[in-house]
């Protein structure tokens, strides 16, 4: 057995000689369309062609009737909240492993995030716990397809339908991938996408909200554009409170070029991730990335669970072997990562809406809320790879993981 690099042995892969491929998401088509946008002398979405066309083609790609562009994934989720229009103190149920971008829009609409625990076999929202969290104040469920793995959409759709609650999908990490043959983002009432730099398709920052409901679509368009009734004669008219999340023509141009590539990107990631899982199936003390039955994984990140040794030690040893690895993803359930939730730091000194008369109960965001989530995070090692990796890069990753796993007892 060869000595671990952490202990002075030779790294499994010498990345100074053979670095892993860095991602190159942008190319000539982006430059062409950006140039066209700049030459048009109009980078404002109204009056331009890029954002309009991007929205139309995004909707057609996903087979939905409406797509509304915005400035980030967080904005896309806020646009969804604008359509749902909760009352202050209404509750929105979501997952405990996510980016704060899922939670911020809930709070900005003065609703209260409620966290359902994580399913131990998919690392996504546990439908049984979602059911337990439902109260008369539940206004929506946000399903986060974590790392690119679909939530159990059959179960979540059934729960949402039975309680008459809209189901929103956070597809920030799960572009162009499917559950039971249908694209994620199209099975719930609203789907939200992030185009931040690391995502399967990217405009640096940006977002899209999709729906088949005409009423939601109309509200989303208005909400993201200050609720400004454009084109009306006479004094300006604005409707209910809105925001300005308008996408620029520059982002629309890059988005159009990216949309042409997203299927191939996800197909490649899916094949590479599945290859890694197959290679790890007999490695001791390792749980390869789970795939929800009926789903196809988009592998935004590759989540490995390590049961034989602390994840931090494992990630350090693996990184020394040349395979960059992180431990614990966000480290703690998202509610413990946010001062807005732990300490109620929201609007001035108010702690609104948590301690307002609008809230029907006091939720304490502490360690006891989602025990499965913490256990999974404690064992999680995340690996970054991209669509430009080759099969042999993946085989090296698997070889390095096997080398560390087989000597896990020497790590401590
Ligand atoms: C699951 C999830 N939701 C929401 C967001 C927010 O997206 P953005 O950073 O584009 O605002 C992210 C970003 O990483 C995410 O991963």
CSV table of C-alpha atoms and ligand atoms in Angstrom, one decimal:
chain,number,residue,atom,x,y,z
A,1,UNK,CA,0.0,0.0,0.0
A,2,UNK,CA,1.6,3.3,-1.0
A,3,UNK,CA,2.2,6.0,1.6
A,4,UNK,CA,-0.3,8.7,1.8
A,5,UNK,CA,0.8,12.1,0.4
A,6,UNK,CA,-0.3,13.6,3.7
A,7,UNK,CA,2.4,11.5,5.4
A,8,UNK,CA,5.1,12.3,2.8
A,9,UNK,CA,4.2,9.8,0.1
A,10,UNK,CA,3.9,10.6,-3.6
A,11,UNK,CA,0.6,12.2,-4.5
A,12,UNK,CA,-1.8,10.0,-6.5
A,13,UNK,CA,-1.9,12.7,-9.1
A,14,UNK,CA,0.9,15.3,-9.4
A,15,UNK,CA,-1.2,18.3,-10.4
A,16,UNK,CA,1.9,20.4,-11.1
A,17,UNK,CA,2.5,18.1,-14.1
A,18,UNK,CA,-1.1,17.1,-14.9
A,19,UNK,CA,-3.5,19.7,-13.6
A,20,UNK,CA,-7.2,18.9,-13.7
A,21,UNK,CA,-9.0,20.9,-16.4
A,22,UNK,CA,-10.2,24.3,-15.4
A,23,UNK,CA,-13.7,25.2,-16.6
A,24,UNK,CA,-14.0,27.3,-19.8
A,25,UNK,CA,-17.7,28.1,-20.0
A,26,UNK,CA,-17.5,31.0,-22.4
A,27,UNK,CA,-16.6,31.0,-26.1
A,28,UNK,CA,-16.9,32.8,-29.5
A,29,UNK,CA,-20.7,32.7,-29.5
A,30,UNK,CA,-20.9,34.7,-26.3
A,31,UNK,CA,-18.5,37.2,-27.7
A,32,UNK,CA,-20.5,37.5,-31.0
A,33,UNK,CA,-23.8,38.1,-29.1
A,34,UNK,CA,-22.2,40.4,-26.6
A,35,UNK,CA,-20.8,42.4,-29.5
A,36,UNK,CA,-24.2,42.5,-31.1
A,37,UNK,CA,-25.7,43.8,-27.9
A,38,UNK,CA,-23.2,46.5,-27.4
A,39,UNK,CA,-23.4,47.6,-31.1
A,40,UNK,CA,-27.2,47.9,-30.7
A,41,UNK,CA,-26.5,50.9,-28.4
A,42,UNK,CA,-29.1,49.6,-26.0
A,43,UNK,CA,-28.3,47.4,-23.0
A,44,UNK,CA,-31.7,47.9,-21.3
A,45,UNK,CA,-34.0,44.9,-21.6
A,46,UNK,CA,-37.0,46.9,-22.8
A,47,UNK,CA,-36.4,47.7,-26.4
A,48,UNK,CA,-33.6,45.2,-26.7
A,49,UNK,CA,-33.7,41.7,-28.3
A,50,UNK,CA,-31.4,39.6,-26.2
A,51,UNK,CA,-33.4,39.2,-22.9
A,52,UNK,CA,-36.7,38.8,-24.7
A,53,UNK,CA,-35.3,36.1,-26.9
A,54,UNK,CA,-33.4,34.4,-24.0
A,55,UNK,CA,-36.7,34.2,-22.0
A,56,UNK,CA,-38.6,32.9,-25.0
A,57,UNK,CA,-36.0,30.2,-25.8
A,58,UNK,CA,-35.5,29.3,-22.1
A,59,UNK,CA,-39.3,28.7,-21.9
A,60,UNK,CA,-39.3,26.7,-25.1
A,61,UNK,CA,-36.3,24.6,-23.9
A,62,UNK,CA,-38.1,23.7,-20.6
A,63,UNK,CA,-41.5,23.4,-22.3
A,64,UNK,CA,-43.2,26.0,-20.1
A,65,UNK,CA,-45.3,29.0,-21.1
A,66,UNK,CA,-43.3,31.7,-19.3
A,67,UNK,CA,-39.7,32.5,-18.3
A,68,UNK,CA,-38.8,35.7,-16.5
A,69,UNK,CA,-35.1,36.8,-16.4
A,70,UNK,CA,-33.6,38.5,-13.4
A,71,UNK,CA,-30.2,39.4,-11.9
A,72,UNK,CA,-29.4,36.3,-9.7
A,73,UNK,CA,-30.8,33.0,-8.4
A,74,UNK,CA,-31.7,34.8,-5.2
A,75,UNK,CA,-33.6,37.3,-7.4
A,76,UNK,CA,-35.3,34.5,-9.3
A,77,UNK,CA,-36.5,33.0,-6.0
A,78,UNK,CA,-37.7,36.5,-4.8
A,79,UNK,CA,-39.6,36.9,-8.1
A,80,UNK,CA,-41.3,33.6,-7.2
A,81,UNK,CA,-42.2,34.9,-3.8
A,82,UNK,CA,-43.6,38.0,-5.5
A,83,UNK,CA,-46.0,35.8,-7.4
A,84,UNK,CA,-47.0,33.8,-4.3
A,85,UNK,CA,-47.4,37.1,-2.4
A,86,UNK,CA,-47.4,35.7,1.2
A,87,UNK,CA,-48.9,37.6,4.1
A,88,UNK,CA,-46.4,38.7,6.8
A,89,UNK,CA,-45.8,35.8,9.1
A,90,UNK,CA,-46.9,33.1,6.6
A,91,UNK,CA,-44.6,30.1,6.6
A,92,UNK,CA,-42.5,28.7,3.7
A,93,UNK,CA,-41.1,25.3,4.1
A,94,UNK,CA,-37.7,24.5,2.6
A,95,UNK,CA,-34.6,22.4,3.0
A,96,UNK,CA,-31.8,22.9,5.6
A,97,UNK,CA,-28.9,22.3,3.2
A,98,UNK,CA,-28.9,25.1,0.7
A,99,UNK,CA,-27.5,28.5,-0.1
A,100,UNK,CA,-28.8,31.5,1.8
A,101,UNK,CA,-30.2,32.7,-1.6
A,102,UNK,CA,-33.1,30.3,-1.0
A,103,UNK,CA,-33.9,31.9,2.3
A,104,UNK,CA,-33.3,35.7,1.7
A,105,UNK,CA,-36.4,36.1,-0.5
A,106,UNK,CA,-38.6,34.5,2.1
A,107,UNK,CA,-37.5,37.0,4.7
A,108,UNK,CA,-37.7,40.0,2.3
A,109,UNK,CA,-41.3,39.1,1.8
A,110,UNK,CA,-41.7,39.1,5.6
A,111,UNK,CA,-42.5,35.4,5.6
A,112,UNK,CA,-41.0,32.9,8.0
A,113,UNK,CA,-38.7,30.1,6.8
A,114,UNK,CA,-39.5,26.7,8.3
A,115,UNK,CA,-37.0,23.9,7.8
A,116,UNK,CA,-37.7,20.3,7.0
A,117,UNK,CA,-35.0,17.8,7.7
A,118,UNK,CA,-32.9,16.1,5.0
A,119,UNK,CA,-33.6,12.7,3.7
A,120,UNK,CA,-30.6,10.5,4.6
A,121,UNK,CA,-30.6,8.6,1.3
A,122,UNK,CA,-31.0,11.6,-1.1
A,123,UNK,CA,-29.6,14.5,0.9
A,124,UNK,CA,-32.7,16.5,-0.3
A,125,UNK,CA,-35.9,17.6,1.4
A,126,UNK,CA,-37.4,14.7,3.4
A,127,UNK,CA,-41.1,14.6,2.3
A,128,UNK,CA,-42.2,13.0,5.6
A,129,UNK,CA,-40.7,15.9,7.6
A,130,UNK,CA,-42.3,18.4,5.2
A,131,UNK,CA,-45.6,16.9,6.0
A,132,UNK,CA,-44.9,17.3,9.7
A,133,UNK,CA,-44.0,21.0,9.3
A,134,UNK,CA,-47.2,22.0,7.6
A,135,UNK,CA,-49.5,24.3,9.6
A,136,UNK,CA,-52.5,26.4,8.6
A,137,UNK,CA,-49.9,29.2,7.9
A,138,UNK,CA,-47.9,27.3,5.4
A,139,UNK,CA,-47.9,29.3,2.2
A,140,UNK,CA,-45.5,27.4,-0.1
A,141,UNK,CA,-42.8,24.7,-0.2
A,142,UNK,CA,-39.4,25.3,-1.8
A,143,UNK,CA,-37.8,22.1,-2.9
A,144,UNK,CA,-34.0,22.4,-3.4
A,145,UNK,CA,-32.5,19.9,-5.8
A,146,UNK,CA,-29.2,19.8,-3.9
A,147,UNK,CA,-25.9,19.3,-5.8
A,148,UNK,CA,-28.1,18.5,-8.9
A,149,UNK,CA,-29.9,15.5,-7.4
A,150,UNK,CA,-33.7,15.7,-7.8
A,151,UNK,CA,-35.9,15.9,-4.7
A,152,UNK,CA,-38.6,13.2,-4.5
A,153,UNK,CA,-40.9,15.2,-6.6
A,154,UNK,CA,-43.7,12.6,-6.6
A,155,UNK,CA,-44.0,12.8,-2.9
A,156,UNK,CA,-43.6,16.5,-2.6
A,157,UNK,CA,-46.1,17.2,-5.4
A,158,UNK,CA,-48.6,15.0,-3.7
A,159,UNK,CA,-48.2,16.8,-0.4
A,160,UNK,CA,-48.4,20.2,-2.0
A,161,UNK,CA,-51.4,19.3,-4.0
A,162,UNK,CA,-53.3,17.7,-1.0
A,163,UNK,CA,-52.7,20.8,1.1
A,164,UNK,CA,-53.4,23.2,-1.8
A,165,UNK,CA,-50.0,24.8,-1.4
A,166,UNK,CA,-47.8,26.0,-4.3
A,167,UNK,CA,-44.6,24.0,-4.9
A,168,UNK,CA,-41.5,26.0,-5.9
A,169,UNK,CA,-38.4,24.3,-7.2
A,170,UNK,CA,-35.0,25.8,-6.6
A,171,UNK,CA,-33.0,24.4,-9.6
A,172,UNK,CA,-30.0,26.7,-9.0
A,173,UNK,CA,-27.8,23.5,-8.8
A,174,UNK,CA,-29.9,21.4,-11.1
A,175,UNK,CA,-30.1,22.7,-14.6
A,176,UNK,CA,-31.4,20.7,-17.6
A,177,UNK,CA,-31.9,17.5,-15.6
A,178,UNK,CA,-34.9,15.3,-15.1
A,179,UNK,CA,-37.1,13.4,-12.7
A,180,UNK,CA,-39.2,10.7,-14.2
A,181,UNK,CA,-38.5,12.1,-17.7
A,182,UNK,CA,-39.5,15.7,-16.9
A,183,UNK,CA,-37.2,18.6,-16.5
A,184,UNK,CA,-36.7,19.8,-12.9
A,185,UNK,CA,-38.3,23.2,-12.6
A,186,UNK,CA,-41.4,22.2,-14.6
A,187,UNK,CA,-43.0,19.8,-12.2
A,188,UNK,CA,-43.8,22.3,-9.4
A,189,UNK,CA,-45.8,25.5,-9.9
A,190,UNK,CA,-42.7,27.6,-10.3
A,191,UNK,CA,-39.0,26.8,-11.1
A,192,UNK,CA,-36.1,29.0,-10.2
A,193,UNK,CA,-32.6,29.0,-11.8
A,194,UNK,CA,-29.3,30.7,-10.9
A,195,UNK,CA,-26.8,31.6,-13.6
A,196,UNK,CA,-24.0,32.4,-11.1
A,197,UNK,CA,-20.5,31.6,-12.4
A,198,UNK,CA,-20.3,28.1,-11.1
A,199,UNK,CA,-23.7,26.9,-12.4
A,200,UNK,CA,-24.3,24.6,-15.4
A,201,UNK,CA,-25.1,27.5,-17.5
A,202,UNK,CA,-23.8,30.9,-16.5
A,203,UNK,CA,-24.0,34.6,-17.2
A,204,UNK,CA,-21.6,35.4,-14.3
A,205,UNK,CA,-24.6,36.3,-12.2
A,206,UNK,CA,-28.2,36.1,-13.3
A,207,UNK,CA,-31.5,34.1,-12.8
A,208,UNK,CA,-34.6,32.8,-14.4
A,209,UNK,CA,-38.1,32.0,-13.0
A,210,UNK,CA,-40.4,29.7,-15.0
A,211,UNK,CA,-44.0,28.8,-14.7
A,212,UNK,CA,-47.0,27.5,-16.6
A,213,UNK,CA,-49.4,29.7,-14.6
A,214,UNK,CA,-50.4,32.8,-16.5
A,215,UNK,CA,-51.4,34.7,-13.3
A,216,UNK,CA,-48.0,33.9,-11.7
A,217,UNK,CA,-46.2,34.9,-14.8
A,218,UNK,CA,-48.0,38.2,-15.1
A,219,UNK,CA,-47.2,39.0,-11.5
A,220,UNK,CA,-43.6,37.9,-11.8
A,221,UNK,CA,-42.9,40.2,-14.8
A,222,UNK,CA,-44.4,43.2,-13.0
A,223,UNK,CA,-42.8,42.4,-9.6
A,224,UNK,CA,-39.3,42.2,-11.2
A,225,UNK,CA,-39.9,45.5,-13.0
A,226,UNK,CA,-41.0,47.7,-10.0
A,227,UNK,CA,-44.6,46.8,-10.7
A,228,UNK,CA,-44.5,49.6,-13.3
A,229,UNK,CA,-47.4,49.7,-15.7
A,230,UNK,CA,-45.4,50.6,-18.7
A,231,UNK,CA,-46.9,52.3,-21.7
A,232,UNK,CA,-49.8,53.8,-19.8
A,233,UNK,CA,-50.7,57.4,-20.7
A,234,UNK,CA,-50.8,60.1,-18.0
A,235,UNK,CA,-49.1,60.0,-14.6
A,236,UNK,CA,-46.9,57.0,-13.9
A,237,UNK,CA,-48.7,54.0,-12.4
A,238,UNK,CA,-47.1,51.4,-10.2
A,239,UNK,CA,-49.0,48.5,-8.6
A,240,UNK,CA,-48.1,46.7,-5.4
A,241,UNK,CA,-44.6,46.8,-4.0
A,242,UNK,CA,-42.1,45.5,-6.5
A,243,UNK,CA,-38.3,45.4,-7.0
A,244,UNK,CA,-35.9,46.1,-9.9
A,245,UNK,CA,-34.4,42.7,-10.9
A,246,UNK,CA,-34.3,43.5,-14.6
A,247,UNK,CA,-31.7,41.4,-16.6
A,248,UNK,CA,-29.5,43.5,-18.9
A,249,UNK,CA,-29.0,42.8,-22.6
A,250,UNK,CA,-25.4,41.8,-21.8
A,251,UNK,CA,-26.6,38.9,-19.6
A,252,UNK,CA,-29.3,38.1,-22.1
A,253,UNK,CA,-26.7,37.8,-24.8
A,254,UNK,CA,-24.5,35.4,-22.8
A,255,UNK,CA,-27.5,33.5,-21.6
A,256,UNK,CA,-28.6,32.8,-25.2
A,257,UNK,CA,-25.2,31.4,-26.1
A,258,UNK,CA,-25.2,29.3,-22.9
A,259,UNK,CA,-28.6,27.8,-23.4
A,260,UNK,CA,-27.3,26.1,-26.6
A,261,UNK,CA,-24.7,24.3,-24.5
A,262,UNK,CA,-26.4,23.4,-21.3
A,263,UNK,CA,-27.8,20.0,-22.4
A,264,UNK,CA,-24.3,18.8,-23.5
A,265,UNK,CA,-22.8,20.2,-20.3
A,266,UNK,CA,-25.2,18.3,-18.1
A,267,UNK,CA,-25.0,15.1,-20.2
A,268,UNK,CA,-21.2,15.1,-19.7
A,269,UNK,CA,-21.4,15.9,-16.0
A,270,UNK,CA,-24.0,13.2,-15.6
A,271,UNK,CA,-21.8,10.6,-17.3
A,272,UNK,CA,-18.7,11.6,-15.4
A,273,UNK,CA,-20.4,11.6,-12.0
A,274,UNK,CA,-22.0,8.3,-12.6
A,275,UNK,CA,-18.6,6.9,-13.7
A,276,UNK,CA,-17.1,8.1,-10.4
A,277,UNK,CA,-20.0,6.5,-8.4
A,278,UNK,CA,-19.5,3.2,-10.2
A,279,UNK,CA,-15.8,3.3,-9.5
A,280,UNK,CA,-16.4,4.0,-5.8
A,281,UNK,CA,-19.1,1.4,-5.2
A,282,UNK,CA,-16.8,-1.1,-3.4
A,283,UNK,CA,-14.6,1.4,-1.6
A,284,UNK,CA,-14.8,0.9,2.2
A,285,UNK,CA,-16.2,3.6,4.4
A,286,UNK,CA,-17.4,5.6,1.4
A,287,UNK,CA,-21.0,6.3,0.3
A,288,UNK,CA,-21.0,7.5,-3.4
A,289,UNK,CA,-23.4,10.3,-4.5
A,290,UNK,CA,-27.0,9.0,-4.1
A,291,UNK,CA,-29.4,9.5,-7.1
A,292,UNK,CA,-33.1,9.8,-6.2
A,293,UNK,CA,-35.0,7.0,-7.8
A,294,UNK,CA,-36.4,8.1,-11.2
A,295,UNK,CA,-34.0,11.1,-11.2
A,296,UNK,CA,-30.9,12.0,-13.2
A,297,UNK,CA,-28.1,13.7,-11.3
A,298,UNK,CA,-26.6,16.9,-12.8
A,299,UNK,CA,-23.6,16.8,-10.4
A,300,UNK,CA,-23.1,20.5,-9.8
A,301,UNK,CA,-20.8,19.2,-7.0
A,302,UNK,CA,-20.0,15.5,-6.3
A,303,UNK,CA,-21.1,14.7,-2.7
A,304,UNK,CA,-19.2,11.9,-1.1
A,305,UNK,CA,-20.1,10.6,2.4
A,306,UNK,CA,-17.3,9.3,4.5
A,307,UNK,CA,-18.3,7.1,7.4
A,308,UNK,CA,-15.0,5.7,8.5
A,309,UNK,CA,-13.1,8.9,9.5
A,310,UNK,CA,-13.8,12.6,10.1
A,311,UNK,CA,-14.7,14.3,6.8
A,312,UNK,CA,-12.2,17.1,7.5
A,313,UNK,CA,-9.3,14.7,7.8
A,314,UNK,CA,-10.4,12.8,4.7
A,315,UNK,CA,-10.7,16.0,2.6
A,316,UNK,CA,-7.2,17.1,3.7
A,317,UNK,CA,-5.7,13.7,2.8
A,318,UNK,CA,-7.5,13.7,-0.5
A,319,UNK,CA,-6.4,17.2,-1.4
A,320,UNK,CA,-2.8,16.2,-0.6
A,321,UNK,CA,-3.2,13.4,-3.2
A,322,UNK,CA,-4.0,16.0,-5.8
A,323,UNK,CA,-7.8,15.9,-5.7
A,324,UNK,CA,-9.2,19.1,-4.3
A,325,UNK,CA,-11.9,18.3,-1.7
A,326,UNK,CA,-13.9,20.3,0.8
A,327,UNK,CA,-15.5,19.1,4.0
A,328,UNK,CA,-19.0,19.6,5.2
A,329,UNK,CA,-20.3,21.8,2.3
A,330,UNK,CA,-22.0,24.7,4.2
A,331,UNK,CA,-20.8,23.2,7.6
A,332,UNK,CA,-24.1,23.6,9.5
A,333,UNK,CA,-27.8,23.7,8.6
A,334,UNK,CA,-28.3,26.9,6.7
A,335,UNK,CA,-30.4,28.5,9.5
A,336,UNK,CA,-27.4,28.2,11.9
A,337,UNK,CA,-25.3,30.1,9.3
A,338,UNK,CA,-27.5,33.2,9.3
A,339,UNK,CA,-27.7,36.0,11.9
A,340,UNK,CA,-31.1,36.8,10.4
A,341,UNK,CA,-32.4,33.5,11.6
A,342,UNK,CA,-30.3,32.7,14.7
A,343,UNK,CA,-30.5,36.2,16.2
A,344,UNK,CA,-33.5,37.6,14.3
A,345,UNK,CA,-31.3,40.4,12.7
A,346,UNK,CA,-33.8,41.5,10.0
A,347,UNK,CA,-35.1,45.1,9.9
A,348,UNK,CA,-33.5,47.6,12.3
A,349,UNK,CA,-34.1,46.4,15.9
A,350,UNK,CA,-37.4,44.9,15.0
A,351,UNK,CA,-36.7,41.2,14.6
A,352,UNK,CA,-39.6,41.4,12.2
A,353,UNK,CA,-41.5,39.2,11.3
A,354,UNK,CA,-40.4,36.6,14.0
A,355,UNK,CA,-41.6,38.5,17.1
A,356,UNK,CA,-44.4,40.4,15.4
A,357,UNK,CA,-48.2,39.8,15.9
A,358,UNK,CA,-48.2,38.4,12.4
A,359,UNK,CA,-46.3,35.3,13.4
A,360,UNK,CA,-48.4,32.5,14.7
A,361,UNK,CA,-45.6,30.8,16.7
A,362,UNK,CA,-42.1,31.3,17.8
A,363,UNK,CA,-39.5,29.2,15.9
A,364,UNK,CA,-36.2,28.8,17.6
A,365,UNK,CA,-33.5,28.1,15.0
A,366,UNK,CA,-31.2,25.8,16.9
A,367,UNK,CA,-29.3,22.5,16.6
A,368,UNK,CA,-32.3,20.4,17.6
A,369,UNK,CA,-34.3,21.4,14.5
A,370,UNK,CA,-32.8,19.1,11.8
A,371,UNK,CA,-30.6,16.3,13.3
A,372,UNK,CA,-30.3,14.3,10.1
A,373,UNK,CA,-29.0,17.3,8.2
A,374,UNK,CA,-26.2,17.9,10.7
A,375,UNK,CA,-25.2,14.2,10.6
A,376,UNK,CA,-25.0,14.3,6.8
A,377,UNK,CA,-23.0,17.5,6.7
A,378,UNK,CA,-20.6,16.1,9.3
A,379,UNK,CA,-19.8,13.2,7.0
A,380,UNK,CA,-19.8,15.1,3.7
A,381,UNK,CA,-16.9,15.6,1.4
A,382,UNK,CA,-17.6,17.6,-1.7
A,383,UNK,CA,-15.6,17.3,-4.9
A,384,UNK,CA,-15.5,19.8,-7.7
A,385,UNK,CA,-15.3,18.6,-11.3
A,386,UNK,CA,-16.6,20.0,-14.5
A,387,UNK,CA,-17.7,19.0,-18.0
A,388,UNK,CA,-14.2,19.3,-19.4
A,389,UNK,CA,-12.9,16.4,-17.3
A,390,UNK,CA,-12.0,13.2,-19.1
A,391,UNK,CA,-12.8,9.7,-18.1
A,392,UNK,CA,-9.2,9.3,-17.1
A,393,UNK,CA,-9.4,12.4,-14.8
A,394,UNK,CA,-12.4,10.7,-13.1
A,395,UNK,CA,-10.5,7.5,-12.8
A,396,UNK,CA,-7.7,9.4,-11.0
A,397,UNK,CA,-10.2,10.9,-8.6
A,398,UNK,CA,-11.5,7.4,-7.9
A,399,UNK,CA,-8.0,6.0,-7.4
A,400,UNK,CA,-7.0,8.8,-5.0
A,401,UNK,CA,-10.3,8.4,-3.0
A,402,UNK,CA,-9.7,4.6,-2.8
A,403,UNK,CA,-6.1,5.1,-1.7
A,404,UNK,CA,-7.2,7.5,1.2
A,405,UNK,CA,-10.2,5.4,2.1
A,406,UNK,CA,-8.1,2.2,2.4
A,407,UNK,CA,-5.8,3.9,4.9
A,408,UNK,CA,-8.5,5.9,6.7
A,409,UNK,CA,-7.5,4.2,10.0
A,410,UNK,CA,-4.1,5.9,9.7
A,411,UNK,CA,-5.5,9.4,9.3
A,412,UNK,CA,-6.4,10.1,12.9
B,1,LIG,C1,-29.5,26.0,-4.0
B,1,LIG,C2,-29.2,27.5,-4.3
B,1,LIG,N1,-30.2,28.3,-4.2
B,1,LIG,C3,-30.1,29.6,-4.4
B,1,LIG,C4,-28.8,30.1,-4.8
B,1,LIG,C5,-28.7,31.6,-5.0
B,1,LIG,O1,-28.2,31.9,-6.3
B,1,LIG,P1,-27.4,33.2,-6.6
B,1,LIG,O2,-26.0,33.1,-6.0
B,1,LIG,O3,-27.3,33.2,-8.1
B,1,LIG,O4,-28.2,34.3,-6.0
B,1,LIG,C6,-27.7,29.3,-4.9
B,1,LIG,C7,-26.4,29.8,-5.3
B,1,LIG,O5,-25.4,29.1,-5.2
B,1,LIG,C8,-28.0,27.9,-4.7
B,1,LIG,O6,-27.0,27.0,-4.8
